[in-house]
Amino acid sequence: MINIAARRCTSLDGKWQIIIDPTGAGDWRQVWQEKKTEKKTDFIEYSFEGGPVLNVPGDFNTQMTELKYYEGTVWYKKSFNYKSVGNKRLFLHFGAVNYLASVYLNGNLIGKHEGGFTPFQFEITDKVNSGINTVIIRVNNQRLKDGIPGLGYDWFNYGGITREVNLIETNNTFISDYFIQLGKNSLKEVNGWIKMNGIDHSQNITIKIPELKVDYQTRLDGEGFTEIKFAADFRLWSPENPKLYKLVIQSETDTIKDEIGFRSIVAKGPNILLNGKPVFLKGINIHEENPLKAARAYSESDALILLKWAKELGCNMVRLAHYPHNENMIKSAEKMGIMVWDEIPVYQQIEFSAPGVREKMDLMMREMVSRDKNRCGVIIWSLSNETNSSPDRDNALINLTDKCRHLDSTRLITSVINDENYSNNVMDVWDILYRHCDIISFNEYLGWYVPWQGRSTDVKWKFISDNKTVVITEFGGEAVFGNNIGPIDEASSWREEYQEQIYKDQVAMFHKMPDLYGVFPWLLADYRSSGRMHPLYQRGWNRKGLLSDKGEKKKAWYILKSYYDSINNNY
Ligand code: GCU
């Protein structure tokens, strides 16, 4: 179900007892059984009682020193008291668990989930006791060759129950899902659907938007589903005017409220049109990490720290790299008038031909789209980053692109590449995927990983077609804030001046790219990545931030800010 915040929730957040299980002994000891001694000769070599506790939500790596770099199994336990009032259903819902979750209720396995950044739930109506219940979760964040992401990725592998856990009580038939957004290319007409979960399918449905005097009536079909189509004079959502409308969906057996904005986003030729007007995406990449805590971000206050920095930089958009961030991030961005790039972690080396991998990609895409499809701030679905072309990869991603478009054709769909061909100062950007995507998006690290082959203003660009919208999704370089050791024109000095020069050269190049419709520097703030091992300058941090991990502005920040301030979008 979607829109958890508007439902009858009992939070299970807070302290959870844990067992750290580096060898996996808990699997054969069956710790979810919580065996007790029965006779004098009995002894049990595990227990949650008297053991450590962790905060949920929160990654486990930053809560205990011995878990700092831990990648393995941690067992979590929480008990709750439930008084059934009859005629209700009960669900156990997780905002996200990284990476594998096996969930037990009162000693019985109720379900499993794979994927660290999307929500999942299990119905426990006929499994819950009236009285005390115990949830035990086997959480494992070990890297998997056939995982999404795979074995290697340039961010910290925070494990644990990283987002909220809720018990959700519903009526027997309830409004489980809905899609209420403007139809493609429309500025007035809502084109969507409503789905109810339960047995009572002969119900009337009403959608009310009091502010617009919308009182739309329809009726479920026999399957608990109904299409919806109505028009209204919406004040359209835009960065300048992030208008959201209070909306109520009512049926005989359920009512749910939401706050939804309405806007149109279209790629037309080289342009991106927001509400029919060209818009330049003044973007920034962000990881779901609060650098001030050096921990996985999850709360509204974490989100506001990151988004306020992005706003101060002059951004009108954020690329949430490389996985769906928490809902606080998406909703806060929408309220602040910041457009959102939503991406699934099909990142670099993926085993596209391995059994089950395509199903995992499909599930993550569906979970992302399902959760965020009513957030008008989200304008782009991104299905991969820096994967190399091969028949299996091409096939898998083309297929996924079509499926995504089938789910939601009102947003732009893309995949990010980085295997451009650069010779004689000519950049040739080509990938078969761009025949299927709405925009061309690519990463280029000219001036850092890739030395310039001439003046940046002389770079010639070749794209698959002149008529497709182009955005640059990553560029930049590293610097340590305040470091003034070593020559400023040498990359290995990690000096701010070197990073600043990269930004000056990139911005000069952008001015020479008339059909460029958006840029996203890599990235807002320094962030943790264990593969960054320089003992003086990195110490487990990627230093490409425009801000240090303490939020200090590097010289390059000012180059980008004045560039963004020079771009006027008349929304
Ligand atoms: C890549 C990649 C990022 C990575 C960045 C870097 O392009 O997409 O995830 O962090 O480059 O090397 O810093």
XYZ file of C-alpha atoms and ligand atoms in Angstrom:
584
model
C 0.000 0.000 0.000
C 1.061 3.578 -0.547
C 0.853 6.779 1.495
C 1.664 5.118 4.824
C 1.737 8.438 6.666
C -2.023 8.851 6.103
C -2.960 5.456 7.538
C -3.741 4.060 11.023
C -0.135 3.321 12.008
C 1.478 2.051 15.190
C 5.180 2.810 15.007
C 7.635 0.047 15.926
C 10.532 2.505 15.745
C 12.837 2.875 18.730
C 15.133 0.430 20.492
C 15.372 -3.079 19.039
C 17.328 -5.888 20.661
C 19.941 -7.436 18.415
C 22.261 -10.374 17.945
C 25.339 -9.782 15.783
C 25.927 -12.951 13.753
C 29.149 -12.741 11.712
C 29.335 -16.501 11.014
C 25.658 -17.080 10.204
C 25.341 -19.450 13.153
C 21.945 -17.928 13.815
C 20.523 -19.667 10.760
C 21.221 -23.207 11.959
C 20.595 -22.232 15.615
C 17.213 -20.901 14.428
C 17.395 -17.829 16.682
C 13.889 -16.789 15.543
C 12.614 -19.717 17.669
C 14.026 -18.087 20.806
C 14.449 -21.493 22.369
C 14.263 -21.663 26.189
C 15.955 -24.185 28.475
C 13.590 -26.884 29.686
C 15.710 -29.175 31.814
C 18.811 -28.704 34.001
C 21.147 -30.021 31.337
C 19.859 -27.591 28.693
C 21.724 -24.479 27.591
C 21.040 -22.102 24.702
C 23.989 -20.341 23.035
C 22.141 -17.205 21.998
C 19.547 -14.804 23.411
C 18.278 -11.290 22.786
C 17.845 -10.738 26.515
C 20.724 -8.764 27.994
C 22.235 -8.223 24.541
C 22.924 -4.959 22.731
C 20.169 -2.729 21.366
C 20.073 -0.544 18.264
C 17.920 2.381 17.178
C 15.440 1.826 14.383
C 15.380 3.537 11.942
C 19.108 3.829 11.554
C 22.031 2.018 9.944
C 23.839 -0.388 12.310
C 27.374 0.561 11.144
C 27.401 3.940 12.889
C 25.733 2.806 16.101
C 28.380 0.375 17.400
C 32.157 0.631 16.827
C 32.452 -3.099 16.230
C 29.947 -2.729 13.371
C 31.760 0.157 11.634
C 32.699 -1.772 8.483
C 30.434 -4.773 9.182
C 28.828 -6.516 6.221
C 26.926 -9.538 7.483
C 23.909 -10.680 9.479
C 22.347 -8.872 12.408
C 19.204 -10.284 14.022
C 16.707 -7.682 15.274
C 13.900 -8.306 17.783
C 10.935 -6.176 18.808
C 7.823 -7.157 20.777
C 4.493 -5.385 20.569
C 1.105 -5.707 22.158
C -1.884 -5.955 19.814
C -5.539 -5.780 20.795
C -7.623 -6.945 17.867
C -10.936 -5.073 17.641
C -12.226 -7.522 15.015
C -13.164 -6.787 11.434
C -9.782 -5.203 10.786
C -6.703 -6.240 8.841
C -3.129 -5.764 9.997
C 0.068 -5.218 8.006
C 3.720 -5.013 9.014
C 5.341 -2.337 6.827
C 9.034 -1.444 6.322
C 10.292 1.779 4.691
C 13.510 -0.062 3.798
C 15.929 -2.698 5.105
C 19.439 -3.015 3.617
C 19.888 -5.489 1.939
C 18.234 -8.870 2.638
C 15.399 -9.177 5.179
C 13.801 -12.385 6.478
C 10.892 -11.500 8.730
C 9.565 -13.780 11.475
C 6.429 -13.218 13.549
C 6.042 -15.247 16.725
C 8.656 -17.710 15.484
C 7.193 -18.169 11.974
C 8.695 -16.867 8.746
C 6.159 -14.459 7.211
C 8.220 -13.245 4.280
C 11.495 -12.107 2.744
C 12.613 -9.042 0.798
C 15.685 -8.206 -1.268
C 16.721 -4.602 -1.966
C 17.924 -1.905 0.385
C 16.022 1.186 -0.696
C 12.342 0.461 -1.312
C 9.368 -0.332 0.946
C 7.750 -3.715 1.525
C 5.006 -5.147 3.723
C 3.447 -8.390 4.922
C -0.170 -8.966 5.953
C -0.305 -10.482 9.455
C -4.082 -10.369 10.092
C -4.377 -14.116 10.647
C -0.943 -14.514 12.202
C -0.995 -11.888 14.949
C -1.872 -12.807 18.528
C -4.236 -10.738 20.602
C -1.668 -9.674 23.206
C 2.120 -9.936 23.018
C 3.738 -10.556 19.620
C 7.396 -10.788 18.650
C 8.950 -9.707 15.360
C 12.431 -11.037 14.585
C 14.237 -9.943 11.428
C 17.351 -11.426 9.927
C 19.039 -8.434 8.254
C 22.053 -9.031 6.007
C 23.958 -6.395 4.041
C 26.537 -8.627 2.451
C 27.324 -7.702 -1.152
C 25.954 -10.175 -3.725
C 27.404 -10.812 -7.186
C 23.843 -11.065 -8.519
C 22.639 -8.260 -6.256
C 21.294 -4.781 -7.234
C 23.768 -3.120 -6.773
C 26.392 -5.823 -7.360
C 29.717 -6.281 -5.542
C 31.245 -2.830 -6.245
C 29.739 0.606 -5.667
C 31.139 3.964 -4.688
C 29.107 4.581 -1.536
C 29.119 3.254 2.002
C 27.228 0.004 2.487
C 25.103 1.040 5.454
C 23.247 -2.024 6.732
C 20.236 -2.394 8.970
C 16.611 -1.349 9.321
C 17.333 2.028 7.813
C 13.777 3.436 7.616
C 10.534 3.391 9.633
C 8.692 0.234 10.692
C 4.935 0.399 11.176
C 1.973 -1.771 12.042
C -0.863 -0.619 9.789
C -4.460 -1.435 10.641
C -6.997 -1.211 7.809
C -10.647 -2.029 7.207
C -11.391 -5.289 5.427
C -11.572 -3.512 2.095
C -9.339 -0.468 1.907
C -7.882 1.956 -0.642
C -4.471 0.359 -1.197
C -3.172 2.222 -4.232
C -3.958 5.150 -6.525
C -2.414 7.222 -9.269
C -3.672 10.813 -9.431
C -1.628 12.967 -11.783
C -2.217 14.963 -14.960
C -2.383 12.906 -18.136
C 0.583 13.072 -20.526
C 0.778 16.456 -22.304
C -2.209 17.803 -20.317
C -2.289 20.904 -18.087
C -5.861 20.320 -16.888
C -6.968 16.699 -17.108
C -6.231 14.158 -14.384
C -5.874 10.655 -15.784
C -5.358 7.945 -13.212
C -6.827 5.075 -11.264
C -7.734 3.778 -7.823
C -7.294 0.267 -6.495
C -8.964 -1.238 -3.437
C -7.684 -4.290 -1.584
C -10.338 -6.558 -0.101
C -13.534 -8.358 -1.010
C -16.105 -5.565 -1.191
C -15.753 -4.386 -4.773
C -19.171 -2.858 -5.316
C -18.346 0.552 -3.967
C -18.743 4.168 -5.028
C -15.610 6.262 -5.052
C -15.442 10.007 -4.491
C -12.422 12.223 -5.019
C -12.657 15.632 -3.390
C -10.336 18.591 -3.859
C -12.172 21.162 -1.714
C -10.041 24.126 -2.789
C -11.059 23.544 -6.418
C -14.591 22.362 -5.635
C -13.733 19.054 -7.314
C -16.204 16.363 -6.248
C -15.613 13.541 -8.680
C -17.748 10.418 -8.475
C -17.041 6.998 -9.945
C -17.602 3.326 -9.148
C -15.293 0.354 -8.742
C -15.373 -2.354 -11.416
C -15.817 -5.929 -10.239
C -12.092 -6.233 -9.548
C -11.821 -3.417 -7.001
C -10.340 -1.059 -9.584
C -11.501 2.113 -11.285
C -10.009 4.502 -13.802
C -10.427 8.185 -13.022
C -10.617 11.115 -15.420
C -11.553 14.673 -14.477
C -10.448 18.185 -15.309
C -9.856 21.216 -13.131
C -8.201 24.619 -13.197
C -5.076 23.672 -11.306
C -2.440 26.125 -10.175
C 0.366 24.066 -11.611
C 3.253 22.948 -9.393
C 6.628 24.488 -10.242
C 9.841 25.377 -8.359
C 8.573 28.946 -8.147
C 5.157 27.847 -6.991
C 5.256 24.380 -5.352
C 1.487 24.227 -5.024
C 0.013 21.105 -3.434
C -3.727 20.425 -3.073
C -5.388 18.685 -0.142
C -7.255 15.741 -1.605
C -9.598 13.139 -0.127
C -10.466 9.773 -1.651
C -13.572 8.225 -0.134
C -15.383 4.921 -0.532
C -17.995 3.210 1.583
C -15.351 1.317 3.558
C -12.338 3.604 3.561
C -11.112 7.198 3.311
C -7.587 8.446 2.663
C -6.117 11.955 2.472
C -3.130 13.139 0.498
C -1.457 16.362 -0.638
C -0.833 16.253 -4.355
C 0.594 18.718 -6.869
C -0.178 18.787 -10.564
C 2.322 19.640 -13.295
C 3.201 18.473 -16.774
C 6.718 17.391 -17.790
C 7.592 16.651 -21.399
C 10.776 16.214 -23.442
C 10.180 17.847 -26.836
C 13.119 17.949 -29.199
C 16.067 19.240 -27.252
C 13.771 20.969 -24.756
C 12.424 19.900 -21.427
C 9.029 21.534 -20.941
C 7.640 22.003 -17.449
C 3.977 23.022 -17.701
C 4.588 23.748 -21.369
C 7.571 26.057 -20.782
C 11.257 25.253 -21.359
C 13.124 24.638 -18.121
C 16.841 24.216 -17.486
C 17.563 21.613 -14.834
C 19.924 23.241 -12.323
C 20.730 20.022 -10.580
C 23.002 18.489 -7.972
C 23.707 14.882 -7.030
C 23.042 13.839 -3.443
C 23.690 10.601 -1.569
C 21.271 9.572 1.222
C 23.797 10.435 3.907
C 23.892 13.142 6.527
C 27.589 14.106 6.363
C 27.373 15.932 9.694
C 26.504 12.587 11.339
C 28.490 10.509 8.832
C 25.469 8.163 8.821
C 22.614 7.008 6.566
C 20.013 9.777 6.377
C 16.359 8.923 7.018
C 14.600 11.753 8.860
C 12.914 14.960 7.748
C 15.617 16.965 9.509
C 18.327 15.051 7.577
C 16.455 15.813 4.355
C 16.096 19.508 5.161
C 19.833 19.885 5.848
C 20.680 18.485 2.409
C 17.869 20.218 0.506
C 18.494 23.626 2.085
C 22.111 23.381 0.899
C 20.882 22.508 -2.596
C 18.472 25.444 -2.555
C 21.244 27.787 -1.359
C 23.373 26.598 -4.277
C 20.634 27.792 -6.658
C 19.357 24.329 -7.634
C 15.849 23.598 -8.887
C 16.467 19.838 -8.994
C 18.230 17.024 -7.135
C 19.393 13.672 -8.494
C 18.953 11.240 -5.617
C 21.915 8.929 -6.340
C 21.859 6.017 -7.065
C 18.838 4.516 -5.298
C 15.363 5.692 -4.103
C 15.932 7.857 -1.043
C 13.507 7.970 1.898
C 10.086 9.585 1.514
C 11.042 12.493 3.772
C 13.526 13.500 1.087
C 11.036 13.226 -1.780
C 8.203 14.987 0.051
C 10.396 17.767 1.470
C 11.877 18.443 -1.972
C 8.384 18.663 -3.460
C 7.275 21.110 -0.753
C 10.395 23.226 -1.316
C 9.824 23.370 -5.083
C 12.782 21.129 -5.921
C 12.319 18.666 -8.786
C 13.510 15.098 -8.153
C 15.433 12.488 -10.143
C 14.549 9.016 -8.786
C 16.891 6.120 -9.639
C 17.242 2.400 -8.943
C 20.720 1.007 -8.106
C 21.337 -0.870 -11.358
C 24.881 0.423 -10.997
C 28.030 -0.358 -13.036
C 28.813 -4.121 -12.829
C 25.460 -5.966 -12.808
C 25.091 -9.682 -13.640
C 22.345 -9.111 -16.224
C 22.443 -12.739 -17.422
C 22.304 -14.308 -13.955
C 19.018 -15.993 -12.963
C 16.644 -13.708 -11.060
C 18.530 -10.456 -11.714
C 15.966 -9.089 -14.170
C 13.176 -9.922 -11.747
C 15.013 -7.989 -9.000
C 15.432 -4.973 -11.307
C 11.747 -5.181 -12.211
C 10.657 -5.392 -8.563
C 12.801 -2.390 -7.548
C 11.485 -0.323 -10.437
C 7.876 -1.204 -9.494
C 8.449 -0.477 -5.798
C 10.041 2.902 -6.632
C 7.327 3.947 -9.106
C 4.558 2.702 -6.844
C 5.812 4.646 -3.819
C 6.574 7.951 -5.604
C 4.147 8.129 -8.550
C 1.867 10.722 -6.888
C 4.796 13.019 -6.047
C 4.696 15.610 -8.814
C 8.174 16.779 -7.745
C 9.515 13.527 -9.204
C 9.931 14.195 -12.930
C 12.463 11.530 -14.005
C 12.677 7.771 -13.487
C 16.271 6.576 -13.981
C 16.765 2.862 -14.444
C 20.560 2.459 -14.369
C 23.932 4.169 -13.975
C 27.145 3.456 -15.899
C 26.357 -0.066 -17.062
C 28.312 -1.224 -20.095
C 26.528 -2.258 -23.259
C 26.187 -6.001 -23.927
C 23.326 -7.998 -25.464
C 22.068 -9.069 -21.998
C 22.349 -5.569 -20.584
C 20.754 -3.883 -23.601
C 17.910 -6.348 -23.629
C 17.293 -6.155 -19.890
C 17.290 -2.353 -19.768
C 15.255 -1.854 -22.932
C 12.698 -4.254 -21.504
C 12.712 -2.472 -18.163
C 12.325 0.922 -19.871
C 9.222 -0.298 -21.710
C 7.758 -1.728 -18.502
C 8.397 1.509 -16.651
C 6.710 3.514 -19.399
C 3.760 1.150 -19.249
C 3.435 1.892 -15.521
C 3.854 5.631 -15.909
C 4.090 7.430 -19.236
C 3.707 10.874 -17.666
C 7.367 11.161 -16.540
C 10.677 11.104 -18.394
C 12.517 7.771 -18.368
C 16.258 7.364 -18.849
C 19.434 5.437 -18.084
C 22.799 7.094 -17.361
C 25.907 6.146 -19.307
C 29.566 7.061 -19.098
C 31.217 5.170 -21.965
C 31.366 8.120 -24.312
C 34.123 8.138 -26.910
C 36.411 11.195 -26.510
C 39.097 11.828 -29.120
C 40.548 14.956 -30.693
C 38.420 17.007 -28.330
C 35.261 15.459 -29.862
C 32.863 13.773 -27.467
C 30.733 11.086 -29.112
C 27.800 10.109 -26.865
C 26.091 6.962 -28.093
C 24.163 4.134 -26.523
C 21.456 1.864 -27.945
C 19.343 2.639 -24.856
C 18.784 6.170 -26.097
C 16.502 4.861 -28.802
C 14.183 3.884 -25.921
C 14.763 6.645 -23.358
C 13.099 10.074 -23.265
C 16.353 11.927 -22.581
C 20.079 11.379 -23.094
C 21.866 11.498 -19.740
C 25.557 10.844 -19.272
C 28.450 11.330 -16.879
C 31.636 13.036 -18.042
C 34.615 13.718 -15.788
C 36.520 15.981 -18.146
C 39.289 17.615 -16.170
C 39.417 14.845 -13.557
C 39.343 11.203 -14.713
C 39.566 12.367 -18.351
C 42.156 15.078 -19.154
C 40.965 17.817 -21.532
C 42.136 17.364 -25.120
C 42.018 21.104 -25.809
C 40.128 24.128 -24.527
C 36.847 23.163 -22.858
C 35.075 25.734 -25.023
C 36.255 23.859 -28.122
C 34.824 20.451 -27.205
C 32.638 19.215 -30.078
C 29.623 17.071 -29.172
C 28.033 14.242 -31.173
C 24.800 12.712 -29.923
C 22.715 9.764 -31.136
C 20.224 12.279 -32.528
C 20.240 16.030 -32.606
C 16.690 16.111 -31.561
C 16.845 14.387 -28.168
C 17.075 16.262 -24.878
C 20.549 16.120 -23.335
C 21.489 16.430 -19.661
C 24.895 15.925 -18.040
C 24.308 13.849 -14.931
C 27.801 13.926 -13.404
C 30.984 15.999 -13.671
C 33.448 17.328 -11.111
C 36.618 16.457 -9.198
C 37.985 16.046 -5.720
C 39.288 18.606 -3.224
C 39.827 18.750 0.510
C 38.322 21.851 2.078
C 40.971 24.267 3.332
C 43.898 22.176 2.071
C 46.667 24.509 0.921
C 49.520 22.051 0.563
C 50.974 21.238 -2.886
C 50.798 22.839 -6.322
C 47.311 24.154 -7.168
C 47.517 22.835 -10.734
C 48.124 19.225 -9.733
C 45.179 16.899 -9.128
C 47.106 14.926 -6.518
C 47.242 17.986 -4.275
C 43.520 17.678 -3.650
C 43.510 21.483 -3.649
C 40.250 23.492 -3.937
C 41.783 25.534 -6.717
C 42.101 22.450 -8.930
C 38.432 21.543 -8.393
C 37.474 25.191 -8.939
C 39.273 25.185 -12.275
C 37.381 22.069 -13.368
C 34.112 23.896 -12.651
C 35.254 27.019 -14.486
C 36.150 24.910 -17.537
C 32.927 22.890 -17.377
C 30.716 25.989 -17.083
C 32.542 27.599 -20.005
C 31.858 24.425 -21.989
C 28.162 24.420 -21.017
C 27.809 27.913 -22.465
C 28.878 26.397 -25.781
C 26.218 23.680 -25.677
C 22.983 25.351 -26.769
C 20.987 22.129 -26.621
C 22.067 21.220 -23.114
C 18.994 21.216 -20.817
C 20.419 20.300 -17.476
C 23.529 19.619 -15.452
C 24.094 17.729 -12.196
C 27.521 18.158 -10.550
C 28.935 15.197 -8.648
C 28.070 16.189 -5.895
C 26.622 18.290 -3.057
C 28.789 17.160 -0.125
C 31.705 14.835 0.561
C 30.408 11.401 1.489
C 31.660 8.087 2.771
C 32.974 5.447 0.435
C 35.351 2.808 1.732
C 37.142 2.505 -1.594
C 38.503 6.028 -1.267
C 41.633 5.196 0.689
C 44.120 8.066 0.378
C 45.402 8.340 3.974
C 45.722 12.140 3.987
C 42.991 13.363 1.708
C 40.231 10.754 1.633
C 40.264 8.327 4.602
C 37.136 6.582 3.318
C 35.465 9.703 1.879
C 34.758 10.663 -1.704
C 35.872 14.301 -1.718
C 34.030 15.499 -4.818
C 31.578 17.455 -2.718
C 31.086 21.190 -3.262
C 30.724 21.127 0.501
C 33.010 19.380 2.958
C 31.559 16.788 5.334
C 31.096 19.680 7.774
C 29.104 21.721 5.272
C 31.977 24.107 4.490
C 31.810 25.687 1.032
C 34.699 24.874 -1.300
C 35.805 27.411 -3.958
C 33.990 25.502 -6.710
C 30.702 26.075 -4.874
C 30.799 29.756 -5.822
C 31.538 29.001 -9.492
C 28.490 26.808 -9.762
C 26.273 29.134 -7.727
C 26.988 32.113 -9.958
C 26.369 29.932 -13.038
C 22.999 28.812 -11.666
C 22.131 32.365 -10.599
C 22.775 33.441 -14.196
C 20.158 31.017 -15.561
C 16.589 32.337 -15.434
C 13.821 29.859 -15.825
C 10.478 31.570 -16.308
C 8.287 28.803 -14.963
C 30.833 7.698 -11.163
C 29.643 7.154 -10.431
C 29.516 7.701 -9.054
C 30.916 7.839 -8.454
C 31.632 8.908 -9.239
C 33.047 9.094 -8.728
O 30.532 8.330 -12.249
O 28.419 7.257 -11.083
O 28.743 6.829 -8.297
O 30.850 8.145 -7.139
O 31.743 8.514 -10.565
O 33.930 8.460 -9.270
O 33.236 9.851 -7.779
